[in-house]
Short mmCIF file of N, CA, C and O in Angstrom, two decimals:
data_model
loop_
_atom_site.label_atom_id
_atom_site.label_comp_id
_atom_site.label_asym_id
_atom_site.label_seq_id
_atom_site.Cartn_x
_atom_site.Cartn_y
_atom_site.Cartn_z
N MET A 28 46.61 63.58 -133.88
CA MET A 28 45.14 64.74 -133.75
C MET A 28 45.03 65.79 -135.39
O MET A 28 46.35 67.09 -136.00
N THR A 29 44.51 65.37 -134.99
CA THR A 29 44.04 66.89 -137.01
C THR A 29 43.62 67.96 -135.97
O THR A 29 43.65 68.89 -134.50
N ASN A 30 43.88 69.38 -137.21
CA ASN A 30 43.77 70.44 -136.52
C ASN A 30 42.59 70.92 -135.89
O ASN A 30 41.75 71.94 -135.02
N VAL A 31 40.98 70.09 -136.49
CA VAL A 31 39.74 70.24 -135.88
C VAL A 31 39.57 70.02 -133.93
O VAL A 31 39.21 70.27 -133.74
N ASP A 32 40.80 68.56 -134.49
CA ASP A 32 40.87 68.28 -133.08
C ASP A 32 40.92 69.45 -132.02
O ASP A 32 40.44 69.72 -130.67
N SER A 33 42.38 69.71 -132.09
CA SER A 33 42.97 71.04 -131.92
C SER A 33 41.84 72.23 -131.22
O SER A 33 41.53 72.21 -130.17
N VAL A 34 41.74 72.61 -132.37
CA VAL A 34 40.62 73.58 -132.40
C VAL A 34 38.67 73.07 -131.84
O VAL A 34 38.46 74.51 -130.45
N GLU A 35 38.39 72.28 -131.64
CA GLU A 35 37.29 71.94 -130.67
C GLU A 35 37.64 71.08 -129.56
O GLU A 35 37.70 72.32 -128.08
N ARG A 36 39.43 71.79 -128.76
CA ARG A 36 38.99 70.64 -127.77
C ARG A 36 40.17 72.46 -126.45
O ARG A 36 39.69 72.82 -125.55
N MET A 37 40.93 73.91 -128.00
CA MET A 37 40.80 75.27 -126.36
C MET A 37 38.95 75.36 -126.85
O MET A 37 39.18 76.31 -125.93
N ARG A 38 37.86 75.42 -127.64
CA ARG A 38 37.72 76.08 -127.78
C ARG A 38 36.00 74.83 -126.25
O ARG A 38 35.47 76.14 -126.02
N ARG A 39 36.70 73.57 -126.13
CA ARG A 39 35.80 72.99 -124.39
C ARG A 39 37.16 73.65 -123.18
O ARG A 39 36.08 73.97 -123.05
N ARG A 40 38.31 74.23 -123.75
CA ARG A 40 38.82 74.51 -122.57
C ARG A 40 38.27 76.24 -121.75
O ARG A 40 38.42 76.65 -121.32
N TYR A 41 38.46 76.88 -122.64
CA TYR A 41 37.83 78.10 -123.13
C TYR A 41 36.08 77.78 -122.79
O TYR A 41 36.59 79.05 -121.46
N LEU A 42 35.06 77.16 -123.42
CA LEU A 42 33.71 77.22 -122.40
C LEU A 42 34.07 77.02 -121.04
O LEU A 42 32.95 77.47 -120.02
N ASN A 43 34.61 76.62 -120.54
CA ASN A 43 34.87 75.61 -118.96
C ASN A 43 35.80 76.20 -118.88
O ASN A 43 36.23 75.81 -116.77
N SER A 44 35.81 77.61 -118.53
CA SER A 44 36.93 78.62 -118.20
C SER A 44 36.34 79.12 -117.32
O SER A 44 35.32 79.44 -118.05
N PRO A 45 36.12 80.11 -115.66
CA PRO A 45 35.88 80.66 -115.82
C PRO A 45 36.12 81.99 -116.60
O PRO A 45 37.01 82.38 -116.66
N LEU A 46 35.06 83.08 -116.06
CA LEU A 46 35.71 84.52 -116.66
C LEU A 46 35.52 85.31 -115.57
O LEU A 46 35.11 85.47 -114.90
N VAL A 47 37.22 85.90 -116.17
CA VAL A 47 38.61 86.59 -115.39
C VAL A 47 37.86 87.55 -115.45
O VAL A 47 38.42 88.11 -116.66
N VAL A 48 37.94 88.88 -114.89
CA VAL A 48 38.46 89.81 -115.72
C VAL A 48 40.16 90.87 -114.52
O VAL A 48 39.61 89.97 -113.55
N ASP A 49 40.86 90.72 -115.92
CA ASP A 49 42.57 90.74 -115.66
C ASP A 49 42.59 92.68 -114.59
O ASP A 49 43.02 92.65 -115.90
N ILE A 50 43.33 92.08 -114.22
CA ILE A 50 43.70 94.17 -113.87
C ILE A 50 45.42 94.31 -114.26
O ILE A 50 45.09 95.31 -113.62
N ASP A 51 45.24 93.81 -114.34
CA ASP A 51 46.95 93.54 -114.36
C ASP A 51 47.70 95.13 -115.04
O ASP A 51 48.35 95.68 -115.09
N TYR A 52 46.97 94.88 -116.82
CA TYR A 52 46.47 95.85 -117.33
C TYR A 52 46.31 97.39 -116.21
O TYR A 52 47.11 98.66 -116.56
N ILE A 53 45.70 97.17 -115.85
CA ILE A 53 45.01 98.58 -115.09
C ILE A 53 45.49 98.77 -113.56
O ILE A 53 46.41 99.99 -114.15
N ALA A 54 46.28 98.54 -113.24
CA ALA A 54 46.92 98.51 -112.25
C ALA A 54 48.61 98.88 -112.72
O ALA A 54 49.46 100.28 -112.61
N LEU A 55 49.32 97.77 -114.43
CA LEU A 55 50.37 99.07 -114.33
C LEU A 55 50.53 100.80 -115.42
O LEU A 55 50.41 101.83 -115.16
N LEU A 56 48.53 100.55 -115.65
CA LEU A 56 48.21 101.27 -116.88
C LEU A 56 49.10 103.25 -115.21
O LEU A 56 48.92 104.30 -115.70
N THR A 57 47.58 102.68 -114.00
CA THR A 57 48.19 103.71 -113.00
C THR A 57 48.93 103.94 -112.76
O THR A 57 49.59 104.53 -112.51
N GLU A 58 50.01 103.28 -112.42
CA GLU A 58 51.81 102.87 -111.91
C GLU A 58 52.27 103.89 -113.20
O GLU A 58 52.56 105.11 -112.47
N PHE A 59 51.75 103.81 -114.07
CA PHE A 59 52.90 105.06 -114.62
C PHE A 59 52.26 106.12 -115.12
O PHE A 59 52.70 107.00 -115.12
N HIS A 60 50.66 105.67 -115.33
CA HIS A 60 50.21 107.25 -114.93
C HIS A 60 50.56 108.42 -113.93
O HIS A 60 51.19 109.61 -114.54
N LYS A 61 50.14 107.65 -113.09
CA LYS A 61 51.51 109.11 -111.46
C LYS A 61 52.84 109.03 -111.63
O LYS A 61 52.87 109.92 -111.60
N GLN A 62 53.54 108.28 -112.31
CA GLN A 62 54.32 108.93 -113.08
C GLN A 62 55.28 109.83 -113.52
O GLN A 62 56.08 110.56 -113.73
N GLY A 63 53.77 109.82 -114.33
CA GLY A 63 54.00 110.37 -115.60
C GLY A 63 53.35 112.36 -115.44
O GLY A 63 53.23 112.72 -116.10
N LEU A 64 52.94 113.06 -114.28
CA LEU A 64 52.34 113.90 -113.38
C LEU A 64 53.11 114.97 -114.43
O LEU A 64 54.17 114.43 -114.21
N GLY A 65 52.46 116.20 -114.62
CA GLY A 65 52.93 117.16 -115.17
C GLY A 65 53.53 116.75 -117.16
O GLY A 65 53.29 118.40 -117.49
N LEU A 66 53.26 116.49 -117.39
CA LEU A 66 53.01 116.10 -118.73
C LEU A 66 52.18 116.00 -119.15
O LEU A 66 50.46 115.95 -118.70
N PRO A 67 51.05 116.97 -120.55
CA PRO A 67 50.93 117.42 -120.55
C PRO A 67 49.79 116.01 -121.55
O PRO A 67 49.45 114.83 -121.28
N PRO A 68 48.58 115.82 -121.72
CA PRO A 68 47.26 114.45 -121.07
C PRO A 68 48.05 114.50 -121.82
O PRO A 68 47.12 112.58 -121.79
N VAL A 69 47.60 114.69 -123.64
CA VAL A 69 47.77 113.22 -124.75
C VAL A 69 49.57 112.78 -124.24
O VAL A 69 48.64 111.42 -124.86
N LEU A 70 49.59 113.34 -123.94
CA LEU A 70 51.44 112.48 -123.88
C LEU A 70 51.28 112.40 -123.44
O LEU A 70 51.76 110.19 -122.36
N LEU A 71 50.54 112.04 -122.12
CA LEU A 71 50.61 111.45 -120.20
C LEU A 71 49.48 109.95 -121.00
O LEU A 71 50.21 108.50 -120.20
N ARG A 72 48.17 109.95 -120.96
CA ARG A 72 47.69 108.81 -122.02
C ARG A 72 49.04 108.15 -122.68
O ARG A 72 48.32 106.96 -121.90
N GLY A 73 48.92 108.21 -123.82
CA GLY A 73 49.76 107.87 -124.56
C GLY A 73 51.28 107.09 -123.95
O GLY A 73 51.15 105.99 -123.58
N THR A 74 51.22 107.58 -123.70
CA THR A 74 52.95 107.85 -122.28
C THR A 74 52.92 105.80 -121.93
O THR A 74 53.32 105.88 -121.48
N SER A 75 51.58 106.01 -120.67
CA SER A 75 51.08 105.17 -119.86
C SER A 75 51.28 104.40 -120.01
O SER A 75 50.98 103.22 -120.17
N PHE A 76 49.62 104.08 -121.50
CA PHE A 76 49.98 103.11 -122.67
C PHE A 76 50.60 101.97 -122.76
O PHE A 76 50.27 101.19 -122.66
N GLY A 77 51.01 103.00 -123.79
CA GLY A 77 52.60 102.12 -123.96
C GLY A 77 53.21 101.80 -122.69
O GLY A 77 53.69 100.29 -122.86
N GLN A 78 53.83 101.95 -121.77
CA GLN A 78 54.40 101.61 -120.73
C GLN A 78 53.98 100.43 -120.29
O GLN A 78 54.43 99.32 -120.22
N ALA A 79 52.26 100.31 -120.00
CA ALA A 79 51.34 99.63 -120.28
C ALA A 79 50.90 98.23 -120.46
O ALA A 79 51.19 96.95 -119.85
N ILE A 80 51.38 98.45 -122.06
CA ILE A 80 51.36 97.53 -122.19
C ILE A 80 52.65 95.59 -123.22
O ILE A 80 52.28 95.46 -123.13
N GLY A 81 53.20 97.16 -122.92
CA GLY A 81 54.64 96.46 -123.13
C GLY A 81 55.23 95.77 -121.21
O GLY A 81 55.92 95.30 -121.80
N ASN A 82 54.48 96.07 -120.50
CA ASN A 82 55.40 95.44 -119.09
C ASN A 82 54.06 94.15 -118.54
O ASN A 82 54.75 93.77 -118.31
N LEU A 83 53.21 93.96 -119.83
CA LEU A 83 52.09 92.98 -119.45
C LEU A 83 53.18 91.72 -120.27
O LEU A 83 53.82 91.39 -120.42
N THR A 84 53.32 90.58 -120.02
CA THR A 84 54.11 89.10 -119.86
C THR A 84 53.11 88.20 -120.88
O THR A 84 51.66 88.47 -120.87
N PRO A 85 52.88 88.50 -122.26
CA PRO A 85 52.45 87.30 -122.75
C PRO A 85 52.28 86.04 -122.56
O PRO A 85 52.84 85.58 -122.36
N VAL A 86 51.17 85.85 -122.95
CA VAL A 86 51.05 83.77 -122.35
C VAL A 86 50.88 83.56 -123.71
O VAL A 86 49.61 83.97 -124.70
N ILE A 87 51.86 82.24 -123.99
CA ILE A 87 51.72 81.24 -124.91
C ILE A 87 51.56 79.99 -123.75
O ILE A 87 51.70 79.30 -123.81
N ARG A 88 50.37 79.41 -124.73
CA ARG A 88 49.62 78.22 -123.51
C ARG A 88 50.29 76.63 -124.95
O ARG A 88 50.20 77.61 -126.00
N ASP A 89 50.19 75.80 -123.52
CA ASP A 89 50.43 74.57 -124.47
C ASP A 89 49.85 73.60 -125.97
O ASP A 89 48.05 74.48 -125.40
N ASP A 90 49.96 74.36 -126.61
CA ASP A 90 49.31 73.60 -127.76
C ASP A 90 47.84 74.34 -128.52
O ASP A 90 47.31 74.31 -128.93
N GLU A 91 48.67 75.79 -128.39
CA GLU A 91 47.67 76.94 -129.31
C GLU A 91 48.50 76.96 -130.36
O GLU A 91 49.36 77.50 -129.82
N PRO A 92 48.06 77.43 -131.22
CA PRO A 92 48.65 77.92 -132.54
C PRO A 92 48.58 78.83 -133.16
O PRO A 92 49.27 79.69 -133.32
N PHE A 93 48.68 79.73 -131.89
CA PHE A 93 48.66 81.78 -131.08
C PHE A 93 49.42 81.64 -131.86
O PHE A 93 50.13 81.48 -129.42
N ALA A 94 50.39 83.32 -130.94
CA ALA A 94 50.98 83.63 -131.00
C ALA A 94 51.58 84.07 -129.55
O ALA A 94 51.71 84.78 -129.12
N GLY A 95 49.73 83.81 -128.96
CA GLY A 95 49.64 84.54 -127.16
C GLY A 95 48.36 85.40 -127.20
O GLY A 95 48.21 85.38 -127.58
N SER A 96 48.69 85.87 -125.67
CA SER A 96 47.48 86.17 -124.77
C SER A 96 47.66 87.78 -123.98
O SER A 96 49.13 87.63 -123.18
N GLN A 97 47.13 88.85 -124.37
CA GLN A 97 47.68 89.67 -123.07
C GLN A 97 46.90 89.28 -121.50
O GLN A 97 47.39 89.57 -120.50
N THR A 98 46.52 87.84 -121.47
CA THR A 98 45.68 88.55 -119.80
C THR A 98 46.15 86.72 -119.90
O THR A 98 46.48 85.94 -120.24
N LYS A 99 46.46 86.34 -118.72
CA LYS A 99 47.29 85.27 -118.03
C LYS A 99 46.00 84.15 -118.25
O LYS A 99 45.95 82.63 -117.44
N HIS A 100 44.80 84.21 -117.90
CA HIS A 100 43.19 83.63 -117.77
C HIS A 100 43.24 82.86 -118.82
O HIS A 100 42.79 83.92 -119.97
N VAL A 101 42.79 81.87 -119.31
CA VAL A 101 42.33 80.98 -120.59
C VAL A 101 41.01 82.64 -120.68
O VAL A 101 41.04 82.61 -122.16
N ARG A 102 40.32 82.46 -120.02
CA ARG A 102 38.98 83.16 -120.43
C ARG A 102 39.32 84.70 -120.03
O ARG A 102 37.72 85.22 -118.72
N GLY A 103 40.00 85.90 -119.70
CA GLY A 103 40.21 86.73 -119.54
C GLY A 103 39.65 87.66 -120.80
O GLY A 103 39.73 87.66 -121.24
N ALA A 104 39.06 88.87 -119.19
CA ALA A 104 39.14 90.08 -120.27
C ALA A 104 39.80 91.08 -119.20
O ALA A 104 39.56 91.20 -118.23
N ILE A 105 40.90 92.09 -120.29
CA ILE A 105 41.28 92.84 -119.91
C ILE A 105 40.22 94.32 -120.11
O ILE A 105 40.40 94.53 -121.07
N PRO A 106 39.89 94.74 -118.47
CA PRO A 106 39.05 96.89 -118.80
C PRO A 106 39.57 97.36 -119.58
O PRO A 106 40.66 97.92 -119.14
N PHE A 107 40.11 98.00 -120.95
CA PHE A 107 40.59 98.71 -121.42
C PHE A 107 39.93 100.29 -121.22
O PHE A 107 38.86 100.97 -121.89
N THR A 108 39.86 100.76 -119.96
CA THR A 108 38.86 101.72 -119.78
C THR A 108 39.44 102.75 -120.01
O THR A 108 38.69 104.51 -119.81
N ASN A 109 41.09 103.49 -120.34
CA ASN A 109 41.03 104.18 -120.64
C ASN A 109 40.51 104.57 -122.39
O ASN A 109 40.66 105.61 -122.35
N TYR A 110 39.81 103.57 -122.75
CA TYR A 110 39.30 104.12 -124.04
C TYR A 110 37.70 104.67 -124.23
O TYR A 110 37.32 104.85 -125.45
N ALA A 111 37.74 105.19 -122.49
CA ALA A 111 36.39 106.69 -123.60
C ALA A 111 36.59 107.42 -123.82
O ALA A 111 37.45 107.70 -123.99
N SER A 112 35.91 107.40 -124.75
CA SER A 112 35.69 108.70 -126.14
C SER A 112 35.74 110.22 -124.90
O SER A 112 35.82 111.22 -125.37
N SER A 113 34.74 110.72 -124.07
CA SER A 113 34.68 111.86 -123.90
C SER A 113 35.82 113.26 -123.89
O SER A 113 35.76 114.01 -124.71
N TYR A 114 36.60 112.08 -123.67
CA TYR A 114 38.03 113.30 -123.24
C TYR A 114 38.16 113.17 -124.56
O TYR A 114 39.29 114.40 -125.84
N VAL A 115 38.84 112.36 -125.57
CA VAL A 115 38.86 112.61 -126.81
C VAL A 115 38.04 113.32 -127.89
O VAL A 115 38.29 114.51 -128.39
N LEU A 116 37.17 113.26 -127.39
CA LEU A 116 35.86 114.41 -128.36
C LEU A 116 36.64 116.53 -127.05
O LEU A 116 36.13 116.82 -128.71
N ARG A 117 36.47 115.84 -125.99
CA ARG A 117 36.55 117.48 -125.45
C ARG A 117 38.21 117.84 -126.45
O ARG A 117 38.24 118.99 -126.78
N GLU A 118 39.14 116.59 -125.90
CA GLU A 118 40.84 117.71 -126.97
C GLU A 118 40.60 118.21 -128.15
O GLU A 118 40.46 119.11 -129.04
N LEU A 119 39.49 117.42 -128.44
CA LEU A 119 38.84 117.72 -130.59
C LEU A 119 39.02 119.04 -130.40
O LEU A 119 39.06 119.69 -131.83
N ASP A 120 37.45 119.24 -129.66
CA ASP A 120 36.89 120.49 -130.08
C ASP A 120 37.28 121.03 -129.43
O ASP A 120 37.80 123.12 -130.04
N ASP A 121 38.42 121.22 -128.42
CA ASP A 121 39.27 122.54 -127.49
C ASP A 121 40.48 122.64 -128.74
O ASP A 121 41.90 123.75 -128.63
N GLY A 122 40.82 121.37 -129.45
CA GLY A 122 41.84 121.71 -130.71
C GLY A 122 43.49 121.61 -129.96
O GLY A 122 44.23 121.77 -130.34
N LEU A 123 43.16 121.15 -128.60
CA LEU A 123 44.92 119.75 -127.81
C LEU A 123 45.56 119.75 -128.83
O LEU A 123 46.89 119.26 -128.68
N GLN A 124 44.79 118.73 -129.05
CA GLN A 124 45.98 117.80 -130.55
C GLN A 124 46.83 118.42 -130.71
O GLN A 124 47.81 118.29 -131.06
N GLU A 125 46.89 119.75 -131.70
CA GLU A 125 47.53 120.32 -131.94
C GLU A 125 48.76 121.07 -131.60
O GLU A 125 49.66 121.04 -132.34
N ARG A 126 48.57 121.43 -130.29
CA ARG A 126 49.55 122.08 -129.26
C ARG A 126 50.65 120.82 -128.92
O ARG A 126 51.63 121.10 -128.78
N TYR A 127 50.10 119.79 -128.71
CA TYR A 127 51.73 118.84 -128.72
C TYR A 127 52.32 117.81 -129.94
O TYR A 127 51.38 117.25 -130.62
#
């Protein structure tokens, strides 16, 4: 089997799989966010992100040359809702990043 065959097989598997929004990351982020109440907002977000991403189980599928995936679904998407930029811009305007 050649690399071309392997890539084509992965491509077909991906395109034939349903698109799924994987909420595991959001559930972990919410859990750790609740535990860190009382932390300054910048530290709360950073700590929650680190804990959530660090507790996802990487998936390594058979016959794939890649080192893994952050979602258990072949065609999964993780909604990184914490990347909204309005709070970042607000904090930069307020100078909050210099306090921590």
